[in-house]
Amino acid sequence: MTVLVTGGCGYIGAHVVHALHQAGEKVVVVDDLSYGKPTRIEGSRLYGMDIATPGAGERLAEILDAEGVDSVIHFAARKQVGESVEKPLWYYQQNINGMLNVLTGMTQSKNAKKLVFSSSAATYGVPPVDVVPEDVVPMLPINPYGQTKLFGEWMARACEQPFGIRFCALRYFNVAGCGPVELEDPAILNLIPMLFNRLKQGKAPAIFGDDYPTPDGTCVRDYIHVSDLADAHIAALKYLDRDKRKYDAFNVGTGEGTSVRQIVDEVKKVTGLPFTEAVMARRAGDPPHLIGSPKRINEEMGWHAKYDVEDIVKSAWDAWQANPEHHIDVDTWKQAD
């Protein structure tokens, strides 16, 4: 199997590239390097390109055939909820055009007919149940980011029958932690790196909103270790080898909810830093409560999460401390504000 990974130099993408190499697969990466680094893909061939630009579909088709690719894992997208609220048209342009070009490339390719799509729990919006199954109705994303992911699923599903594309979407919840320390999250966009970054500056880590209708007032999420998520992608590729597939969308989560304040408390425990957090105003587009049922992926693919929240925070801290640019001297650390 030869797998093309779009966005393979990024946080999740690099972990999946690593897992594919561990499984003995050949990997090709397409990335615009807006967040990732080419050193993260373990010698895979890298094609530098922005997949959202005109003509990218035809170029992808050339790459797919030149490299003998039969499977695509599509990560490359913009992914900040708040930013999507502020720049909706840009998010539609980037994420929907990116998916359009990936599908264009695959439909023009000879052999690339399996697609695993990096979707999101943001497709659910504010669901009417505490633990969300994949077939919850209605699916009403409340921010442009979630809308682009849901539309991406529709686009891929529409290409199954006329073009023979085998497709499944993995709807992630809150991805965190680190595998090999050199694969540390390169962008300060997710909660735990954001907390560490504030600590690096001697500043109070921020909690955005403590007046949500949740037990402690902060947002509750299903946190999934990035190494567990990488394993789910390997399982999804194997699932697409089946001629009979009952489903094409799967939650990747633990089924357990953890609040932002609980994450902050775990960071205090793991780091040993005596910080005081600051409560800020809510961010636009954040649902109060989002936990996914992993029952479908457990039963259909035999995939189960192995790591808990303590593992997630500890692995993220180990990777942060291993980076000389990020390292915090715990013994001398003081909070400046």
mmCIF file of N, CA and C in Angstrom, residues 107-168:
data_model
loop_
_atom_site.group_PDB
_atom_site.id
_atom_site.type_symbol
_atom_site.label_atom_id
_atom_site.label_comp_id
_atom_site.label_asym_id
_atom_site.label_seq_id
_atom_site.Cartn_x
_atom_site.Cartn_y
_atom_site.Cartn_z
ATOM 1 N N THR A 107 -10.417 11.123 -8.467
ATOM 2 C CA THR A 107 -11.280 10.648 -9.561
ATOM 3 C C THR A 107 -10.523 10.589 -10.881
ATOM 4 N N GLN A 108 -9.459 11.392 -11.023
ATOM 5 C CA GLN A 108 -8.653 11.359 -12.244
ATOM 6 C C GLN A 108 -7.509 10.347 -12.161
ATOM 7 N N SER A 109 -7.269 9.816 -10.971
ATOM 8 C CA SER A 109 -6.171 8.869 -10.763
ATOM 9 C C SER A 109 -6.591 7.452 -11.148
ATOM 10 N N LYS A 110 -5.620 6.627 -11.507
ATOM 11 C CA LYS A 110 -5.918 5.240 -11.884
ATOM 12 C C LYS A 110 -6.286 4.374 -10.679
ATOM 13 N N ASN A 111 -5.550 4.525 -9.572
ATOM 14 C CA ASN A 111 -5.661 3.547 -8.485
ATOM 15 C C ASN A 111 -6.024 4.126 -7.118
ATOM 16 N N ALA A 112 -5.986 5.442 -6.939
ATOM 17 C CA ALA A 112 -6.223 6.029 -5.618
ATOM 18 C C ALA A 112 -7.721 6.118 -5.360
ATOM 19 N N LYS A 113 -8.276 5.074 -4.752
ATOM 20 C CA LYS A 113 -9.726 4.993 -4.585
ATOM 21 C C LYS A 113 -10.162 4.845 -3.120
ATOM 22 N N LYS A 114 -9.220 4.888 -2.191
ATOM 23 C CA LYS A 114 -9.591 4.815 -0.768
ATOM 24 C C LYS A 114 -9.266 6.147 -0.100
ATOM 25 N N LEU A 115 -10.241 6.709 0.617
ATOM 26 C CA LEU A 115 -10.076 8.015 1.241
ATOM 27 C C LEU A 115 -10.516 7.976 2.704
ATOM 28 N N VAL A 116 -9.596 8.314 3.589
ATOM 29 C CA VAL A 116 -9.929 8.548 5.001
ATOM 30 C C VAL A 116 -9.891 10.056 5.213
ATOM 31 N N PHE A 117 -11.017 10.616 5.622
ATOM 32 C CA PHE A 117 -11.159 12.066 5.760
ATOM 33 C C PHE A 117 -11.097 12.476 7.222
ATOM 34 N N SER A 118 -10.243 13.448 7.499
ATOM 35 C CA SER A 118 -10.125 14.016 8.835
ATOM 36 C C SER A 118 -11.298 14.956 9.071
ATOM 37 N N SER A 119 -12.357 14.419 9.665
ATOM 38 C CA SER A 119 -13.528 15.230 9.965
ATOM 39 C C SER A 119 -13.444 15.716 11.410
ATOM 40 N N SER A 120 -14.562 16.051 12.014
ATOM 41 C CA SER A 120 -14.504 16.688 13.328
ATOM 42 C C SER A 120 -15.818 16.536 14.074
ATOM 43 N N ALA A 121 -15.716 16.517 15.398
ATOM 44 C CA ALA A 121 -16.915 16.561 16.237
ATOM 45 C C ALA A 121 -17.639 17.891 16.101
ATOM 46 N N ALA A 122 -16.979 18.897 15.508
ATOM 47 C CA ALA A 122 -17.643 20.184 15.278
ATOM 48 C C ALA A 122 -18.815 20.049 14.309
ATOM 49 N N THR A 123 -18.886 18.938 13.583
ATOM 50 C CA THR A 123 -20.035 18.711 12.694
ATOM 51 C C THR A 123 -21.335 18.587 13.481
ATOM 52 N N TYR A 124 -21.261 18.232 14.771
ATOM 53 C CA TYR A 124 -22.467 17.988 15.566
ATOM 54 C C TYR A 124 -23.103 19.262 16.113
ATOM 55 N N GLY A 125 -22.346 20.362 16.171
ATOM 56 C CA GLY A 125 -22.888 21.579 16.755
ATOM 57 C C GLY A 125 -23.144 21.405 18.231
ATOM 58 N N VAL A 126 -24.354 21.696 18.675
ATOM 59 C CA VAL A 126 -24.758 21.470 20.062
ATOM 60 C C VAL A 126 -25.790 20.343 20.040
ATOM 61 N N PRO A 127 -25.337 19.094 20.132
ATOM 62 C CA PRO A 127 -26.247 17.963 19.958
ATOM 63 C C PRO A 127 -27.227 17.838 21.125
ATOM 64 N N PRO A 128 -28.368 17.200 20.886
ATOM 65 C CA PRO A 128 -29.407 17.101 21.916
ATOM 66 C C PRO A 128 -29.189 15.975 22.919
ATOM 67 N N VAL A 129 -28.023 15.344 22.891
ATOM 68 C CA VAL A 129 -27.723 14.244 23.822
ATOM 69 C C VAL A 129 -26.357 14.485 24.456
ATOM 70 N N ASP A 130 -26.111 13.873 25.614
ATOM 71 C CA ASP A 130 -24.848 14.071 26.327
ATOM 72 C C ASP A 130 -23.686 13.353 25.642
ATOM 73 N N VAL A 131 -23.921 12.115 25.204
ATOM 74 C CA VAL A 131 -22.895 11.332 24.506
ATOM 75 C C VAL A 131 -23.396 11.106 23.085
ATOM 76 N N VAL A 132 -22.646 11.613 22.109
ATOM 77 C CA VAL A 132 -23.161 11.743 20.744
ATOM 78 C C VAL A 132 -22.866 10.503 19.904
ATOM 79 N N PRO A 133 -23.891 9.854 19.347
ATOM 80 C CA PRO A 133 -23.659 8.821 18.340
ATOM 81 C C PRO A 133 -23.509 9.471 16.964
ATOM 82 N N GLU A 134 -22.971 8.725 16.013
ATOM 83 C CA GLU A 134 -22.711 9.290 14.689
ATOM 84 C C GLU A 134 -23.979 9.695 13.944
ATOM 85 N N ASP A 135 -25.102 9.018 14.230
ATOM 86 C CA ASP A 135 -26.325 9.279 13.474
ATOM 87 C C ASP A 135 -27.286 10.213 14.201
ATOM 88 N N VAL A 136 -26.748 11.032 15.123
ATOM 89 C CA VAL A 136 -27.604 11.990 15.836
ATOM 90 C C VAL A 136 -28.260 12.949 14.838
ATOM 91 N N VAL A 137 -29.500 13.300 15.089
ATOM 92 C CA VAL A 137 -30.247 14.215 14.222
ATOM 93 C C VAL A 137 -30.838 15.318 15.089
ATOM 94 N N PRO A 138 -30.778 16.577 14.680
ATOM 95 C CA PRO A 138 -30.106 17.047 13.459
ATOM 96 C C PRO A 138 -28.620 17.285 13.684
ATOM 97 N N MET A 139 -27.847 17.303 12.579
ATOM 98 C CA MET A 139 -26.446 17.726 12.645
ATOM 99 C C MET A 139 -26.397 19.177 12.183
ATOM 100 N N LEU A 140 -26.203 20.066 13.131
ATOM 101 C CA LEU A 140 -26.234 21.501 12.835
ATOM 102 C C LEU A 140 -24.980 22.163 13.406
ATOM 103 N N PRO A 141 -23.859 22.120 12.674
ATOM 104 C CA PRO A 141 -22.636 22.769 13.169
ATOM 105 C C PRO A 141 -22.874 24.253 13.413
ATOM 106 N N ILE A 142 -22.264 24.786 14.483
ATOM 107 C CA ILE A 142 -22.536 26.171 14.878
ATOM 108 C C ILE A 142 -21.404 27.115 14.509
ATOM 109 N N ASN A 143 -20.429 26.640 13.744
ATOM 110 C CA ASN A 143 -19.355 27.521 13.287
ATOM 111 C C ASN A 143 -18.936 27.094 11.869
ATOM 112 N N PRO A 144 -18.349 28.014 11.114
ATOM 113 C CA PRO A 144 -17.960 27.689 9.737
ATOM 114 C C PRO A 144 -16.983 26.520 9.632
ATOM 115 N N TYR A 145 -16.089 26.376 10.614
ATOM 116 C CA TYR A 145 -15.172 25.226 10.588
ATOM 117 C C TYR A 145 -15.963 23.920 10.542
ATOM 118 N N GLY A 146 -16.906 23.755 11.466
ATOM 119 C CA GLY A 146 -17.712 22.534 11.491
ATOM 120 C C GLY A 146 -18.533 22.353 10.231
ATOM 121 N N GLN A 147 -19.025 23.459 9.674
ATOM 122 C CA GLN A 147 -19.783 23.384 8.425
ATOM 123 C C GLN A 147 -18.916 22.841 7.289
ATOM 124 N N THR A 148 -17.669 23.303 7.209
ATOM 125 C CA THR A 148 -16.796 22.818 6.121
ATOM 126 C C THR A 148 -16.500 21.337 6.267
ATOM 127 N N LYS A 149 -16.388 20.865 7.496
ATOM 128 C CA LYS A 149 -16.114 19.437 7.699
ATOM 129 C C LYS A 149 -17.331 18.585 7.328
ATOM 130 N N LEU A 150 -18.521 19.037 7.698
ATOM 131 C CA LEU A 150 -19.724 18.285 7.348
ATOM 132 C C LEU A 150 -19.925 18.274 5.830
ATOM 133 N N PHE A 151 -19.698 19.421 5.196
ATOM 134 C CA PHE A 151 -19.849 19.479 3.740
ATOM 135 C C PHE A 151 -18.795 18.613 3.060
ATOM 136 N N GLY A 152 -17.584 18.552 3.633
ATOM 137 C CA GLY A 152 -16.554 17.674 3.098
ATOM 138 C C GLY A 152 -16.988 16.219 3.097
ATOM 139 N N GLU A 153 -17.677 15.806 4.168
ATOM 140 C CA GLU A 153 -18.214 14.439 4.220
ATOM 141 C C GLU A 153 -19.232 14.227 3.105
ATOM 142 N N TRP A 154 -20.121 15.182 2.925
ATOM 143 C CA TRP A 154 -21.127 15.062 1.861
ATOM 144 C C TRP A 154 -20.460 14.940 0.495
ATOM 145 N N MET A 155 -19.431 15.741 0.262
ATOM 146 C CA MET A 155 -18.733 15.728 -1.028
ATOM 147 C C MET A 155 -18.122 14.358 -1.303
ATOM 148 N N ALA A 156 -17.446 13.804 -0.294
ATOM 149 C CA ALA A 156 -16.810 12.499 -0.481
ATOM 150 C C ALA A 156 -17.852 11.404 -0.686
ATOM 151 N N ARG A 157 -18.937 11.483 0.087
ATOM 152 C CA ARG A 157 -19.990 10.470 -0.029
ATOM 153 C C ARG A 157 -20.613 10.500 -1.428
ATOM 154 N N ALA A 158 -20.752 11.696 -1.992
ATOM 155 C CA ALA A 158 -21.348 11.833 -3.318
ATOM 156 C C ALA A 158 -20.465 11.231 -4.405
ATOM 157 N N CYS A 159 -19.172 11.059 -4.127
ATOM 158 C CA CYS A 159 -18.235 10.518 -5.130
ATOM 159 C C CYS A 159 -18.094 9.004 -5.056
ATOM 160 N N GLU A 160 -18.736 8.383 -4.075
ATOM 161 C CA GLU A 160 -18.593 6.930 -3.929
ATOM 162 C C GLU A 160 -19.191 6.181 -5.117
ATOM 163 N N GLN A 161 -20.441 6.453 -5.416
ATOM 164 C CA GLN A 161 -21.131 5.677 -6.459
ATOM 165 C C GLN A 161 -20.614 6.001 -7.866
ATOM 166 N N PRO A 162 -20.528 7.278 -8.268
ATOM 167 C CA PRO A 162 -20.117 7.525 -9.660
ATOM 168 C C PRO A 162 -18.647 7.265 -9.946
ATOM 169 N N PHE A 163 -17.779 7.365 -8.926
ATOM 170 C CA PHE A 163 -16.335 7.252 -9.177
ATOM 171 C C PHE A 163 -15.665 6.069 -8.471
ATOM 172 N N GLY A 164 -16.435 5.304 -7.699
ATOM 173 C CA GLY A 164 -15.867 4.138 -7.033
ATOM 174 C C GLY A 164 -14.946 4.487 -5.874
ATOM 175 N N ILE A 165 -15.108 5.673 -5.290
ATOM 176 C CA ILE A 165 -14.300 6.056 -4.131
ATOM 177 C C ILE A 165 -14.795 5.316 -2.890
ATOM 178 N N ARG A 166 -13.893 4.692 -2.174
ATOM 179 C CA ARG A 166 -14.221 4.093 -0.867
ATOM 180 C C ARG A 166 -13.845 5.107 0.208
ATOM 181 N N PHE A 167 -14.809 5.541 0.986
ATOM 182 C CA PHE A 167 -14.617 6.695 1.848
ATOM 183 C C PHE A 167 -15.068 6.398 3.275
ATOM 184 N N CYS A 168 -14.307 6.900 4.242
ATOM 185 C CA CYS A 168 -14.857 7.000 5.592
ATOM 186 C C CYS A 168 -14.321 8.260 6.263
#
